[in-house]
Amino acid sequence: DVKVTQSSRYLVKRTGEKVFLECVQDMDHENMFWYRQDPGLGLRLIYFSYDVKMKEKGDIPEGYSVSREKKERFSLILESASTNQTSMYLCASSFSGILGETQYFGPGTRLLVL
Amino acid sequence: QQQVKQSPQSLIVQKGGISIINCAYENTAFDYFPWYQQFPGKGPALLIAIRPDVSEKKEGRFTISFNKSAKQFSLHIMDSQPGDSATYFCAASIPPLDMRFGAGTRLTVKP
């Protein structure tokens, strides 16, 4: 069974704090993704990575950065949290190539920025 | 600008009824059309998917209908059950890296 785990289920942070969200997958997937989920907007891609140390911006990268130092781990960083970053954050992973059609999601981290 | 438009936002169906969720896309380069199911407190999980070379795919009570010329596809849940109550997302993808999701449909199946 594919397992994607996220370090926290719930987080409460203050405006201006630096926030780290961690994601680990155990399936040796090449690709990893960070999305945010907001009601009425679906899932929007923040960043993705197709290899260690490689990263690409998604549709809404402003205010975020990422790090992928190991294949199984993909971190999302909010350099200075703001209230409009209150959201559900979902990590996903997939294989490359033809096997990469399916993305496997973690349970999500619900972040509240006060 | 949403590349995949999904409707309705919410849907209430009686047990045993048919649930229908519709999606439309613009980019003809999309090559793979999955549906994801999300229960409260869980991440989305793949439910069923279709490629544009077929017009219909059925897995148990779940069917995707695909209309390539209209750039539309839909999910039909036959004999809907309370356990089907969840949020459903359609997506359009150019595998493996480009996947665009619809806004989601919250389905409630009443007993």
mmCIF file of C-alpha atoms in Angstrom:
data_model
loop_
_atom_site.group_PDB
_atom_site.id
_atom_site.type_symbol
_atom_site.label_atom_id
_atom_site.label_comp_id
_atom_site.label_asym_id
_atom_site.label_seq_id
_atom_site.Cartn_x
_atom_site.Cartn_y
_atom_site.Cartn_z
ATOM 1 C CA ASP A 1 0.000 0.000 0.000
ATOM 2 C CA VAL A 2 1.245 3.436 -0.922
ATOM 3 C CA LYS A 3 1.687 5.601 2.077
ATOM 4 C CA VAL A 4 2.054 9.381 2.046
ATOM 5 C CA THR A 5 2.370 10.875 5.493
ATOM 6 C CA GLN A 6 2.283 14.494 6.555
ATOM 7 C CA SER A 7 3.968 15.643 9.719
ATOM 8 C CA SER A 8 0.980 17.394 11.273
ATOM 9 C CA ARG A 9 -2.783 17.097 10.922
ATOM 10 C CA TYR A 10 -3.456 20.498 12.474
ATOM 11 C CA LEU A 11 -1.260 23.533 12.960
ATOM 12 C CA VAL A 12 -1.931 26.937 14.477
ATOM 13 C CA LYS A 13 0.624 29.645 13.754
ATOM 14 C CA ARG A 14 0.882 33.385 14.149
ATOM 15 C CA THR A 15 1.263 35.906 11.335
ATOM 16 C CA GLY A 16 4.907 36.309 10.398
ATOM 17 C CA GLU A 17 6.034 32.930 11.691
ATOM 18 C CA LYS A 18 8.059 30.585 9.506
ATOM 19 C CA VAL A 19 6.137 27.372 8.968
ATOM 20 C CA PHE A 20 7.433 23.993 7.825
ATOM 21 C CA LEU A 21 5.139 21.297 6.463
ATOM 22 C CA GLU A 22 6.757 17.916 5.936
ATOM 23 C CA CYS A 23 5.697 15.109 3.632
ATOM 24 C CA VAL A 24 7.154 11.624 3.342
ATOM 25 C CA GLN A 25 6.274 8.895 0.848
ATOM 26 C CA ASP A 26 7.351 5.274 1.019
ATOM 27 C CA MET A 27 6.854 4.175 -2.592
ATOM 28 C CA ASP A 28 10.069 5.440 -4.152
ATOM 29 C CA HIS A 29 8.055 7.889 -6.268
ATOM 30 C CA GLU A 30 9.997 10.332 -8.389
ATOM 31 C CA ASN A 31 7.352 13.072 -8.340
ATOM 32 C CA MET A 32 6.005 14.936 -5.356
ATOM 33 C CA PHE A 33 3.464 17.751 -5.182
ATOM 34 C CA TRP A 34 2.097 20.307 -2.766
ATOM 35 C CA TYR A 35 -1.495 21.529 -3.182
ATOM 36 C CA ARG A 36 -3.720 23.741 -1.157
ATOM 37 C CA GLN A 37 -7.400 22.955 -0.916
ATOM 38 C CA ASP A 38 -9.958 25.708 -0.381
ATOM 39 C CA PRO A 39 -13.750 25.438 -0.550
ATOM 40 C CA GLY A 40 -15.068 26.256 -4.002
ATOM 41 C CA LEU A 41 -11.571 26.351 -5.494
ATOM 42 C CA GLY A 42 -10.634 22.695 -5.481
ATOM 43 C CA LEU A 43 -6.974 21.738 -5.334
ATOM 44 C CA ARG A 44 -4.449 24.249 -6.565
ATOM 45 C CA LEU A 45 -0.838 23.321 -7.202
ATOM 46 C CA ILE A 46 1.760 25.271 -5.236
ATOM 47 C CA TYR A 47 5.000 23.490 -6.200
ATOM 48 C CA PHE A 48 6.110 20.153 -7.515
ATOM 49 C CA SER A 49 9.351 18.227 -7.740
ATOM 50 C CA TYR A 50 10.315 15.572 -10.276
ATOM 51 C CA ASP A 51 13.650 14.613 -8.712
ATOM 52 C CA VAL A 52 15.829 15.266 -5.700
ATOM 53 C CA LYS A 53 16.789 18.942 -5.467
ATOM 54 C CA MET A 54 14.588 19.731 -8.481
ATOM 55 C CA LYS A 55 11.530 21.926 -8.059
ATOM 56 C CA GLU A 56 9.073 23.726 -10.270
ATOM 57 C CA LYS A 57 6.491 26.392 -9.505
ATOM 58 C CA GLY A 58 2.862 25.507 -9.782
ATOM 59 C CA ASP A 59 -0.040 27.875 -10.185
ATOM 60 C CA ILE A 60 0.159 29.667 -6.816
ATOM 61 C CA PRO A 61 3.789 29.661 -5.575
ATOM 62 C CA GLU A 62 3.808 33.162 -4.092
ATOM 63 C CA GLY A 63 4.634 33.149 -0.402
ATOM 64 C CA TYR A 64 5.865 29.536 -0.459
ATOM 65 C CA SER A 65 9.098 27.697 -1.047
ATOM 66 C CA VAL A 66 9.972 23.994 -1.078
ATOM 67 C CA SER A 67 12.854 21.694 -0.380
ATOM 68 C CA ARG A 68 13.584 18.195 -1.580
ATOM 69 C CA GLU A 69 16.871 16.929 -0.210
ATOM 70 C CA LYS A 70 15.887 13.246 -0.219
ATOM 71 C CA LYS A 71 13.721 11.349 -2.660
ATOM 72 C CA GLU A 72 11.120 10.382 -0.084
ATOM 73 C CA ARG A 73 10.740 13.779 1.564
ATOM 74 C CA PHE A 74 9.250 17.028 0.256
ATOM 75 C CA SER A 75 8.912 20.062 2.487
ATOM 76 C CA LEU A 76 6.723 23.114 2.046
ATOM 77 C CA ILE A 77 7.912 26.310 3.707
ATOM 78 C CA LEU A 78 5.896 29.407 4.440
ATOM 79 C CA GLU A 79 8.622 32.004 4.944
ATOM 80 C CA SER A 80 6.356 34.479 6.745
ATOM 81 C CA ALA A 81 2.886 33.115 7.337
ATOM 82 C CA SER A 82 -0.073 35.325 6.543
ATOM 83 C CA THR A 83 -3.766 34.908 7.327
ATOM 84 C CA ASN A 84 -4.567 34.274 3.661
ATOM 85 C CA GLN A 85 -2.460 31.133 3.884
ATOM 86 C CA THR A 86 -4.970 29.558 6.234
ATOM 87 C CA SER A 87 -5.957 26.456 4.317
ATOM 88 C CA MET A 88 -5.761 22.693 3.974
ATOM 89 C CA TYR A 89 -2.413 21.599 2.542
ATOM 90 C CA LEU A 90 -2.183 18.313 0.695
ATOM 91 C CA CYS A 91 0.954 16.494 -0.345
ATOM 92 C CA ALA A 92 0.905 13.942 -3.165
ATOM 93 C CA SER A 93 3.359 11.692 -4.948
ATOM 94 C CA SER A 94 3.486 9.696 -8.159
ATOM 95 C CA PHE A 95 5.780 7.685 -10.385
ATOM 96 C CA SER A 96 7.301 9.164 -13.501
ATOM 97 C CA GLY A 97 6.311 8.103 -16.979
ATOM 98 C CA ILE A 98 3.263 6.065 -17.827
ATOM 99 C CA LEU A 99 2.865 4.846 -14.265
ATOM 100 C CA GLY A 100 2.562 8.425 -13.114
ATOM 101 C CA GLU A 101 -1.094 8.844 -13.981
ATOM 102 C CA THR A 102 -2.218 8.390 -10.395
ATOM 103 C CA GLN A 103 -1.288 10.758 -7.633
ATOM 104 C CA TYR A 104 -1.375 9.434 -4.086
ATOM 105 C CA PHE A 105 -2.330 11.917 -1.426
ATOM 106 C CA GLY A 106 -1.497 12.313 2.225
ATOM 107 C CA PRO A 107 -4.237 13.062 4.788
ATOM 108 C CA GLY A 108 -3.598 16.802 4.705
ATOM 109 C CA THR A 109 -2.487 19.456 7.168
ATOM 110 C CA ARG A 110 -5.059 22.017 8.229
ATOM 111 C CA LEU A 111 -3.183 25.251 8.892
ATOM 112 C CA LEU A 112 -4.697 28.182 10.744
ATOM 113 C CA VAL A 113 -2.734 31.446 10.706
ATOM 114 C CA LEU A 114 -3.845 33.940 13.340
ATOM 115 C CA GLN B 1 -8.910 30.781 -14.077
ATOM 116 C CA GLN B 2 -10.156 27.255 -13.513
ATOM 117 C CA GLN B 3 -9.137 24.941 -16.334
ATOM 118 C CA VAL B 4 -11.659 22.329 -15.252
ATOM 119 C CA LYS B 5 -15.208 23.435 -14.425
ATOM 120 C CA GLN B 6 -17.200 21.127 -12.162
ATOM 121 C CA SER B 7 -20.868 21.169 -11.227
ATOM 122 C CA PRO B 8 -22.833 21.044 -9.048
ATOM 123 C CA GLN B 9 -21.032 22.325 -5.949
ATOM 124 C CA SER B 10 -23.219 20.179 -3.745
ATOM 125 C CA LEU B 11 -25.649 17.366 -4.366
ATOM 126 C CA ILE B 12 -28.163 15.605 -2.156
ATOM 127 C CA VAL B 13 -29.473 12.244 -3.311
ATOM 128 C CA GLN B 14 -31.719 9.666 -1.718
ATOM 129 C CA LYS B 15 -30.337 6.219 -1.038
ATOM 130 C CA GLY B 16 -30.712 4.102 -4.152
ATOM 131 C CA GLY B 17 -30.782 7.105 -6.470
ATOM 132 C CA ILE B 18 -28.355 8.138 -9.194
ATOM 133 C CA SER B 19 -25.747 10.806 -8.494
ATOM 134 C CA ILE B 20 -24.424 12.727 -11.488
ATOM 135 C CA ILE B 21 -21.495 15.131 -11.430
ATOM 136 C CA ASN B 22 -20.383 16.989 -14.525
ATOM 137 C CA CYS B 23 -17.065 18.443 -15.624
ATOM 138 C CA ALA B 24 -15.858 20.426 -18.611
ATOM 139 C CA TYR B 25 -12.365 21.292 -19.779
ATOM 140 C CA GLU B 26 -10.781 23.542 -22.390
ATOM 141 C CA ASN B 27 -7.301 22.233 -23.097
ATOM 142 C CA THR B 28 -7.426 19.491 -25.721
ATOM 143 C CA ALA B 29 -3.925 18.379 -24.701
ATOM 144 C CA PHE B 30 -5.355 16.747 -21.580
ATOM 145 C CA ASP B 31 -4.943 13.013 -21.956
ATOM 146 C CA TYR B 32 -6.223 11.434 -18.754
ATOM 147 C CA PHE B 33 -9.349 12.166 -16.763
ATOM 148 C CA PRO B 34 -9.480 10.807 -13.217
ATOM 149 C CA TRP B 35 -12.068 11.200 -10.503
ATOM 150 C CA TYR B 36 -10.921 11.433 -6.909
ATOM 151 C CA GLN B 37 -13.036 10.743 -3.832
ATOM 152 C CA GLN B 38 -12.315 12.454 -0.530
ATOM 153 C CA PHE B 39 -13.802 11.539 2.825
ATOM 154 C CA PRO B 40 -13.651 13.992 5.745
ATOM 155 C CA GLY B 41 -10.242 14.003 7.374
ATOM 156 C CA LYS B 42 -8.646 12.074 4.514
ATOM 157 C CA GLY B 43 -6.743 12.979 1.398
ATOM 158 C CA PRO B 44 -8.317 12.435 -2.035
ATOM 159 C CA ALA B 45 -8.014 8.928 -3.444
ATOM 160 C CA LEU B 46 -8.381 7.783 -7.040
ATOM 161 C CA LEU B 47 -11.859 6.404 -7.695
ATOM 162 C CA ILE B 48 -11.983 5.812 -11.441
ATOM 163 C CA ALA B 49 -10.304 7.248 -14.525
ATOM 164 C CA ILE B 50 -10.722 7.344 -18.289
ATOM 165 C CA ARG B 51 -8.652 8.110 -21.352
ATOM 166 C CA PRO B 52 -10.149 10.106 -24.244
ATOM 167 C CA ASP B 53 -10.112 7.168 -26.665
ATOM 168 C CA VAL B 54 -13.143 5.591 -24.950
ATOM 169 C CA SER B 55 -16.562 7.080 -24.325
ATOM 170 C CA GLU B 56 -17.480 5.191 -21.192
ATOM 171 C CA LYS B 57 -15.838 3.289 -18.363
ATOM 172 C CA LYS B 58 -17.666 1.386 -15.674
ATOM 173 C CA GLU B 59 -16.356 0.018 -12.397
ATOM 174 C CA GLY B 60 -19.062 -1.409 -10.198
ATOM 175 C CA ARG B 61 -21.596 1.302 -9.444
ATOM 176 C CA PHE B 62 -19.354 4.056 -10.798
ATOM 177 C CA THR B 63 -19.375 5.066 -14.468
ATOM 178 C CA ILE B 64 -17.505 7.794 -16.318
ATOM 179 C CA SER B 65 -19.086 9.099 -19.509
ATOM 180 C CA PHE B 66 -16.740 11.019 -21.801
ATOM 181 C CA ASN B 67 -17.657 13.302 -24.708
ATOM 182 C CA LYS B 68 -14.474 14.327 -26.483
ATOM 183 C CA SER B 69 -16.091 16.663 -28.998
ATOM 184 C CA ALA B 70 -17.925 18.568 -26.267
ATOM 185 C CA LYS B 71 -14.900 18.440 -23.939
ATOM 186 C CA GLN B 72 -17.113 17.181 -21.149
ATOM 187 C CA PHE B 73 -17.118 14.183 -18.857
ATOM 188 C CA SER B 74 -19.297 13.061 -16.026
ATOM 189 C CA LEU B 75 -19.408 10.649 -13.104
ATOM 190 C CA HIS B 76 -22.517 8.596 -12.499
ATOM 191 C CA ILE B 77 -22.984 6.771 -9.220
ATOM 192 C CA MET B 78 -25.735 4.200 -9.513
ATOM 193 C CA ASP B 79 -27.677 2.944 -6.485
ATOM 194 C CA SER B 80 -26.072 5.644 -4.342
ATOM 195 C CA GLN B 81 -25.380 4.638 -0.741
ATOM 196 C CA PRO B 82 -24.822 6.690 2.429
ATOM 197 C CA GLY B 83 -21.222 5.428 2.384
ATOM 198 C CA ASP B 84 -20.750 7.278 -0.911
ATOM 199 C CA SER B 85 -21.192 10.595 0.914
ATOM 200 C CA ALA B 86 -17.924 12.396 0.226
ATOM 201 C CA THR B 87 -16.421 15.175 -1.847
ATOM 202 C CA TYR B 88 -15.695 14.258 -5.449
ATOM 203 C CA PHE B 89 -13.118 15.978 -7.621
ATOM 204 C CA CYS B 90 -12.789 15.579 -11.340
ATOM 205 C CA ALA B 91 -9.415 16.247 -12.893
ATOM 206 C CA ALA B 92 -7.839 16.590 -16.301
ATOM 207 C CA SER B 93 -4.242 15.622 -16.705
ATOM 208 C CA ILE B 94 -1.217 15.458 -18.951
ATOM 209 C CA PRO B 95 0.588 12.727 -17.029
ATOM 210 C CA PRO B 96 2.666 12.592 -15.015
ATOM 211 C CA LEU B 97 3.136 16.178 -13.865
ATOM 212 C CA ASP B 98 0.220 18.337 -14.996
ATOM 213 C CA MET B 99 -3.083 17.658 -13.254
ATOM 214 C CA ARG B 100 -5.867 20.232 -12.970
ATOM 215 C CA PHE B 101 -8.692 19.695 -10.547
ATOM 216 C CA GLY B 102 -12.281 20.842 -10.564
ATOM 217 C CA ALA B 103 -13.687 22.748 -7.595
ATOM 218 C CA GLY B 104 -15.263 19.652 -6.061
ATOM 219 C CA THR B 105 -18.782 18.378 -5.406
ATOM 220 C CA ARG B 106 -19.974 17.552 -1.925
ATOM 221 C CA LEU B 107 -22.298 14.575 -2.228
ATOM 222 C CA THR B 108 -24.711 13.668 0.550
ATOM 223 C CA VAL B 109 -26.690 10.454 0.232
ATOM 224 C CA LYS B 110 -29.670 10.435 2.575
ATOM 225 C CA PRO B 111 -30.758 7.075 4.040
#
